[in-house]
Short mmCIF file of C-alpha atoms in Angstrom, two decimals:
data_model
loop_
_atom_site.label_atom_id
_atom_site.label_comp_id
_atom_site.label_asym_id
_atom_site.label_seq_id
_atom_site.Cartn_x
_atom_site.Cartn_y
_atom_site.Cartn_z
CA MET E 1003 112.65 133.76 101.39
CA VAL E 1004 113.54 130.08 100.90
CA ILE E 1005 115.99 128.78 103.50
CA ASP E 1006 118.17 125.86 102.48
CA SER E 1007 117.63 123.44 105.37
CA HIS E 1008 120.82 121.50 104.59
CA ILE E 1009 123.03 124.58 104.73
CA TYR E 1010 121.34 125.47 108.02
CA MET E 1011 122.01 122.00 109.44
CA ASP E 1012 125.66 122.19 108.33
CA LYS E 1013 126.00 125.50 110.17
CA GLU E 1014 124.36 124.03 113.26
CA LYS E 1015 126.81 121.13 113.30
CA THR E 1016 129.81 123.47 113.26
CA LYS E 1017 128.52 125.94 115.87
CA GLY E 1018 130.31 124.34 118.79
CA ARG E 1019 133.59 123.72 116.98
CA GLN E 1020 136.58 125.99 117.40
CA GLY E 1021 137.53 127.81 114.20
CA ILE E 1022 139.73 130.61 112.93
CA GLN E 1023 137.88 133.88 113.30
CA SER E 1024 139.91 135.78 110.70
CA ILE E 1025 138.88 133.28 108.00
CA GLU E 1026 135.24 133.68 108.98
CA VAL E 1027 135.52 137.48 108.82
CA GLY E 1028 137.10 137.30 105.37
CA GLY E 1029 134.39 134.88 104.35
CA LYS E 1030 131.75 137.53 105.09
CA LEU E 1031 133.32 139.78 102.47
CA LEU E 1032 133.25 136.96 99.92
CA GLN E 1033 129.62 136.20 100.76
CA VAL E 1034 128.65 139.84 100.21
CA LEU E 1035 130.42 139.97 96.84
CA ALA E 1036 128.80 136.69 95.75
CA ALA E 1037 125.33 137.81 96.83
CA ASN E 1038 125.61 141.26 95.27
CA GLY E 1039 126.30 139.94 91.80
CA ARG E 1040 128.50 142.88 90.76
CA SER E 1041 131.63 144.76 91.79
CA MET E 1042 131.39 147.01 94.86
CA MET E 1043 133.05 150.06 96.37
CA LEU E 1044 134.90 149.52 99.65
CA ARG E 1045 132.43 151.54 101.72
CA ASP E 1046 129.44 149.57 100.44
CA LEU E 1047 131.20 146.23 100.79
CA ALA E 1048 132.29 146.99 104.35
CA LYS E 1049 128.83 148.22 105.33
CA SER E 1050 127.12 145.12 103.94
CA ALA E 1051 129.61 142.89 105.78
CA GLY E 1052 129.04 144.80 109.01
CA MET E 1053 132.58 146.03 109.62
CA PRO E 1054 134.61 149.27 109.44
CA ALA E 1055 136.08 150.12 106.03
CA ALA E 1056 139.65 150.06 107.39
CA LYS E 1057 139.17 146.52 108.72
CA ALA E 1058 137.56 145.35 105.48
CA HIS E 1059 140.46 146.81 103.50
CA ARG E 1060 143.03 144.77 105.45
CA TYR E 1061 141.17 141.55 104.76
CA LEU E 1062 140.69 142.46 101.11
CA VAL E 1063 144.46 142.87 100.68
CA SER E 1064 144.96 139.25 101.76
CA LEU E 1065 142.04 138.00 99.69
CA ILE E 1066 143.50 139.75 96.63
CA ARG E 1067 146.88 138.05 97.23
CA MET E 1068 145.10 134.69 97.25
CA GLY E 1069 143.21 135.46 94.03
CA LEU E 1070 139.84 135.26 95.79
CA VAL E 1071 139.18 138.96 95.19
CA GLU E 1072 140.35 141.42 92.55
CA GLN E 1073 140.27 145.20 92.38
CA ASP E 1074 139.73 147.37 89.34
CA HIS E 1075 142.44 150.00 89.70
CA ALA E 1076 140.57 152.41 87.43
CA THR E 1077 137.40 152.45 89.53
CA GLY E 1078 138.63 151.07 92.86
CA ARG E 1079 135.76 148.57 92.91
CA TYR E 1080 136.18 145.04 94.28
CA ASP E 1081 134.88 141.81 92.79
CA LEU E 1082 135.42 138.06 93.06
CA GLY E 1083 138.77 136.95 91.67
CA SER E 1084 139.91 134.13 89.39
CA PHE E 1085 140.50 131.68 92.22
CA SER E 1086 136.93 132.21 93.42
CA LEU E 1087 135.80 131.26 89.92
CA GLU E 1088 137.96 128.12 89.99
CA LEU E 1089 136.49 127.12 93.35
CA GLY E 1090 132.95 127.74 92.08
CA LEU E 1091 133.45 125.68 88.95
CA ALA E 1092 135.05 122.85 90.93
CA ALA E 1093 132.08 122.84 93.32
CA MET E 1094 129.59 122.86 90.44
CA GLY E 1095 131.35 119.90 88.86
CA ARG E 1096 130.72 117.88 92.01
CA LEU E 1097 126.99 118.57 92.14
CA ASP E 1098 124.75 115.57 91.51
CA PRO E 1099 121.05 116.46 91.11
CA ILE E 1100 119.86 112.97 92.01
CA ARG E 1101 121.96 112.72 95.17
CA LEU E 1102 121.09 116.25 96.27
CA ALA E 1103 117.39 115.65 95.59
CA THR E 1104 117.05 112.69 97.98
CA PRO E 1105 116.65 114.60 101.28
CA ILE E 1106 114.51 117.23 99.56
CA LEU E 1107 112.16 114.55 98.21
CA GLU E 1108 112.00 112.86 101.62
CA ASP E 1109 111.10 116.16 103.28
CA LEU E 1110 108.49 116.95 100.62
CA CYS E 1111 106.87 113.51 100.90
CA GLU E 1112 106.59 113.91 104.66
CA ARG E 1113 105.24 117.46 104.44
CA ILE E 1114 102.46 116.82 101.92
CA GLY E 1115 101.78 113.13 102.57
CA GLU E 1116 101.72 112.23 98.87
CA THR E 1117 103.89 110.22 96.49
CA VAL E 1118 106.80 112.27 95.11
CA ALA E 1119 109.27 111.58 92.32
CA LEU E 1120 112.29 113.00 90.53
CA ALA E 1121 112.51 112.79 86.74
CA VAL E 1122 115.33 113.67 84.35
CA TRP E 1123 115.56 113.80 80.57
CA GLY E 1124 116.81 110.42 79.33
CA ASN E 1125 117.39 108.76 75.99
CA HIS E 1126 113.67 108.10 75.56
CA GLY E 1127 112.22 111.20 77.19
CA ALA E 1128 111.15 112.33 80.68
CA THR E 1129 112.24 109.44 82.89
CA VAL E 1130 111.51 108.79 86.56
CA VAL E 1131 114.76 108.11 88.46
CA ARG E 1132 113.61 108.36 92.10
CA LEU E 1133 110.24 107.57 93.67
CA LEU E 1134 109.05 107.89 97.25
CA GLU E 1135 105.58 106.50 97.93
CA ALA E 1136 103.47 108.02 100.70
CA GLY E 1137 102.09 104.62 101.66
CA GLY E 1138 98.41 105.54 101.40
CA PRO E 1139 95.51 103.25 100.45
CA ILE E 1140 95.83 104.19 96.77
CA THR E 1141 98.99 103.15 94.92
CA VAL E 1142 100.14 105.33 92.05
CA ALA E 1143 101.16 103.31 88.99
CA LEU E 1144 104.62 104.82 88.68
CA ARG E 1145 108.05 103.22 88.98
CA ALA E 1146 111.68 104.21 88.59
CA GLY E 1147 112.51 103.91 84.90
CA THR E 1148 109.02 104.90 83.73
CA VAL E 1149 109.10 107.21 80.70
CA LEU E 1150 106.24 109.70 80.92
CA PRO E 1151 104.31 111.18 77.99
CA LEU E 1152 104.95 114.84 77.25
CA ALA E 1153 101.43 115.93 76.40
CA SER E 1154 99.35 114.23 79.11
CA SER E 1155 101.49 113.90 82.25
CA ALA E 1156 102.42 116.71 84.65
CA THR E 1157 106.09 115.71 84.45
CA GLY E 1158 106.07 115.57 80.66
CA ARG E 1159 104.36 118.94 80.45
CA ALA E 1160 106.99 120.46 82.76
CA PHE E 1161 109.73 119.28 80.41
CA ALA E 1162 107.76 120.41 77.35
CA ALA E 1163 107.43 123.89 78.85
CA PHE E 1164 110.93 124.43 80.26
CA PHE E 1165 113.37 121.96 78.66
CA ARG E 1166 115.03 122.74 75.34
CA SER E 1167 115.76 119.83 73.00
CA PRO E 1168 115.12 119.13 69.29
CA TYR E 1169 114.31 115.52 70.23
CA LEU E 1170 111.68 116.74 72.71
CA ARG E 1171 109.98 118.74 69.96
CA GLN E 1172 109.92 115.64 67.75
CA LEU E 1173 108.41 113.48 70.51
CA LEU E 1174 105.80 116.12 71.36
CA GLU E 1175 104.83 116.46 67.69
CA GLN E 1176 104.32 112.69 67.47
CA GLU E 1177 102.12 112.71 70.57
CA LEU E 1178 100.07 115.64 69.24
CA LYS E 1179 99.48 113.83 65.95
CA GLY E 1180 98.20 110.78 67.86
CA ALA E 1181 96.00 112.93 70.10
CA ALA E 1182 94.56 114.82 67.12
CA GLU E 1183 93.61 111.58 65.40
CA ALA E 1184 92.09 110.14 68.58
CA GLN E 1185 89.99 113.27 69.17
CA SER E 1186 89.15 113.78 65.47
CA ILE E 1187 90.56 117.29 65.45
CA SER E 1188 93.12 118.91 63.20
CA LEU E 1189 96.81 118.86 64.11
CA GLY E 1190 96.76 122.65 64.02
CA ILE E 1191 94.13 122.79 66.75
CA ALA E 1192 96.08 120.28 68.87
CA ARG E 1193 99.22 122.39 68.50
CA ARG E 1194 97.44 125.60 69.47
CA GLU E 1195 95.88 123.97 72.53
CA MET E 1196 99.27 122.66 73.63
CA ASP E 1197 100.96 126.01 73.04
CA SER E 1198 98.32 127.70 75.21
CA LEU E 1199 98.76 125.09 77.93
CA LEU E 1200 102.57 125.44 77.92
CA SER E 1201 102.28 129.22 78.08
CA GLU E 1202 100.09 128.90 81.18
CA ILE E 1203 102.57 126.45 82.75
CA ARG E 1204 105.45 128.88 82.20
CA SER E 1205 103.49 131.72 83.79
CA GLN E 1206 102.64 129.56 86.82
CA GLY E 1207 106.13 128.03 87.15
CA ILE E 1208 104.65 124.55 87.56
CA ALA E 1209 102.82 121.99 85.40
CA ARG E 1210 99.72 120.02 86.30
CA ALA E 1211 97.59 117.17 84.97
CA SER E 1212 94.26 115.76 86.14
CA GLY E 1213 93.39 112.19 85.24
CA SER E 1214 94.88 112.49 81.75
CA PHE E 1215 97.81 110.13 82.32
CA SER E 1216 96.48 108.01 85.21
CA PRO E 1217 92.68 107.94 85.69
CA GLY E 1218 91.68 109.31 89.08
CA ILE E 1219 95.13 110.79 89.73
CA ASN E 1220 96.16 114.44 89.87
CA GLY E 1221 99.73 115.57 89.46
CA PHE E 1222 101.97 118.61 89.77
CA SER E 1223 105.52 118.90 88.47
CA ALA E 1224 107.98 121.76 88.92
CA PRO E 1225 111.22 122.32 86.96
CA VAL E 1226 114.69 122.20 88.52
CA PHE E 1227 117.44 124.35 86.98
CA ASN E 1228 121.24 124.26 87.20
CA GLN E 1229 123.68 127.16 87.49
CA ALA E 1230 123.41 127.85 83.75
CA GLY E 1231 119.63 128.20 83.95
CA THR E 1232 119.08 124.89 82.11
CA MET E 1233 116.33 122.56 83.27
CA VAL E 1234 117.96 119.36 84.53
CA ALA E 1235 115.13 117.63 86.40
CA ALA E 1236 111.53 117.85 87.57
CA ILE E 1237 110.09 117.27 91.02
CA THR E 1238 106.65 115.67 90.76
CA SER E 1239 103.91 114.68 93.17
CA LEU E 1240 100.86 112.56 92.47
CA GLY E 1241 97.73 111.75 94.44
CA PRO E 1242 94.07 110.70 94.17
CA ILE E 1243 91.77 113.41 92.78
CA GLY E 1244 89.60 113.46 95.89
CA ASN E 1245 92.49 114.29 98.22
CA PHE E 1246 94.97 115.99 95.91
CA ALA E 1247 93.86 119.53 95.03
CA ASN E 1248 95.04 120.67 91.60
CA ASP E 1249 94.43 124.43 91.97
CA TRP E 1250 97.42 126.51 90.89
CA GLU E 1251 97.49 128.22 94.30
CA SER E 1252 97.03 125.04 96.35
CA ASN E 1253 99.34 124.26 99.26
CA ILE E 1254 100.62 121.16 97.45
CA ALA E 1255 101.58 123.20 94.38
CA GLU E 1256 103.42 125.73 96.56
CA GLU E 1257 105.30 122.99 98.44
CA ILE E 1258 106.41 121.35 95.18
CA LYS E 1259 107.59 124.65 93.72
CA ARG E 1260 109.45 125.40 96.95
CA ALA E 1261 111.18 122.00 96.84
CA ALA E 1262 112.20 122.52 93.20
CA GLN E 1263 113.52 125.99 94.00
CA ASN E 1264 115.49 124.56 96.93
CA LEU E 1265 117.14 121.94 94.72
CA SER E 1266 117.79 124.54 92.00
CA GLN E 1267 119.57 126.73 94.54
CA ARG E 1268 121.73 123.82 95.66
CA LEU E 1269 122.67 123.32 92.02
CA GLY E 1270 123.78 126.95 91.78
CA TYR E 1271 120.75 128.44 90.06
CA SER E 1272 119.93 132.07 90.74
CA LYS E 1273 116.93 133.82 89.23
CA PRO E 1274 117.76 136.79 86.98
CA VAL E 1275 116.92 140.03 88.74
CA GLN E 1276 114.13 140.91 86.29
CA GLU E 1277 112.29 137.66 87.13
CA GLN E 1278 112.22 138.22 90.89
#
């Protein structure tokens, strides 16, 4: 289970402060409804919140009056109400992937000891917007504002595999034509090789590249999704081939995927049940 370190720190900060217990008890019911993902019977809701059904019912009456919870009178089941939706949408509108990514990138850089970056889809393609260098003897030739190729960089491949855009398809096709000419192969072969590569990336949940964009440099890049399940960014790490293992199951790959999942969760993304 991935624990959001920032939520944990927020909870730690408020531990010693005096609060209103009844609000916290009601909040447990809201948390259960949000986590369950569907309407619930009173007995199940109360059990999951760790309280007697009679107590849960009293709190639900008040939550219904506030619009935070609603009850289907035909089935008796409870679910989040319209005001909960308004609060959720308002919170989502305030989420900034770049701002939220900063502490996650800092933590990742410290944990793996390699250069890390955040890229988003810009007017010209996959664009680096944040970069934290590990400070090692080898400097990675990457800067904020760099637009990365789709076919040969780990970041570009992550966008090619998970991002949906007609412009992306056009850019990728142009790169494949250039690669086919350079390698003296047909465009059809280049397309099939790329399709196979992107299929593997989707199955692994992370993209990689070894020396294809920067000689002597390995890279991994994992997609970040928002609450709608749309890719909005990529978390990337780069390092020298001798020190930076590029196995799919390597510790570095797992750390990068974990960081991307953490940021996705902070942006409201939740994996569909069938993918878990």
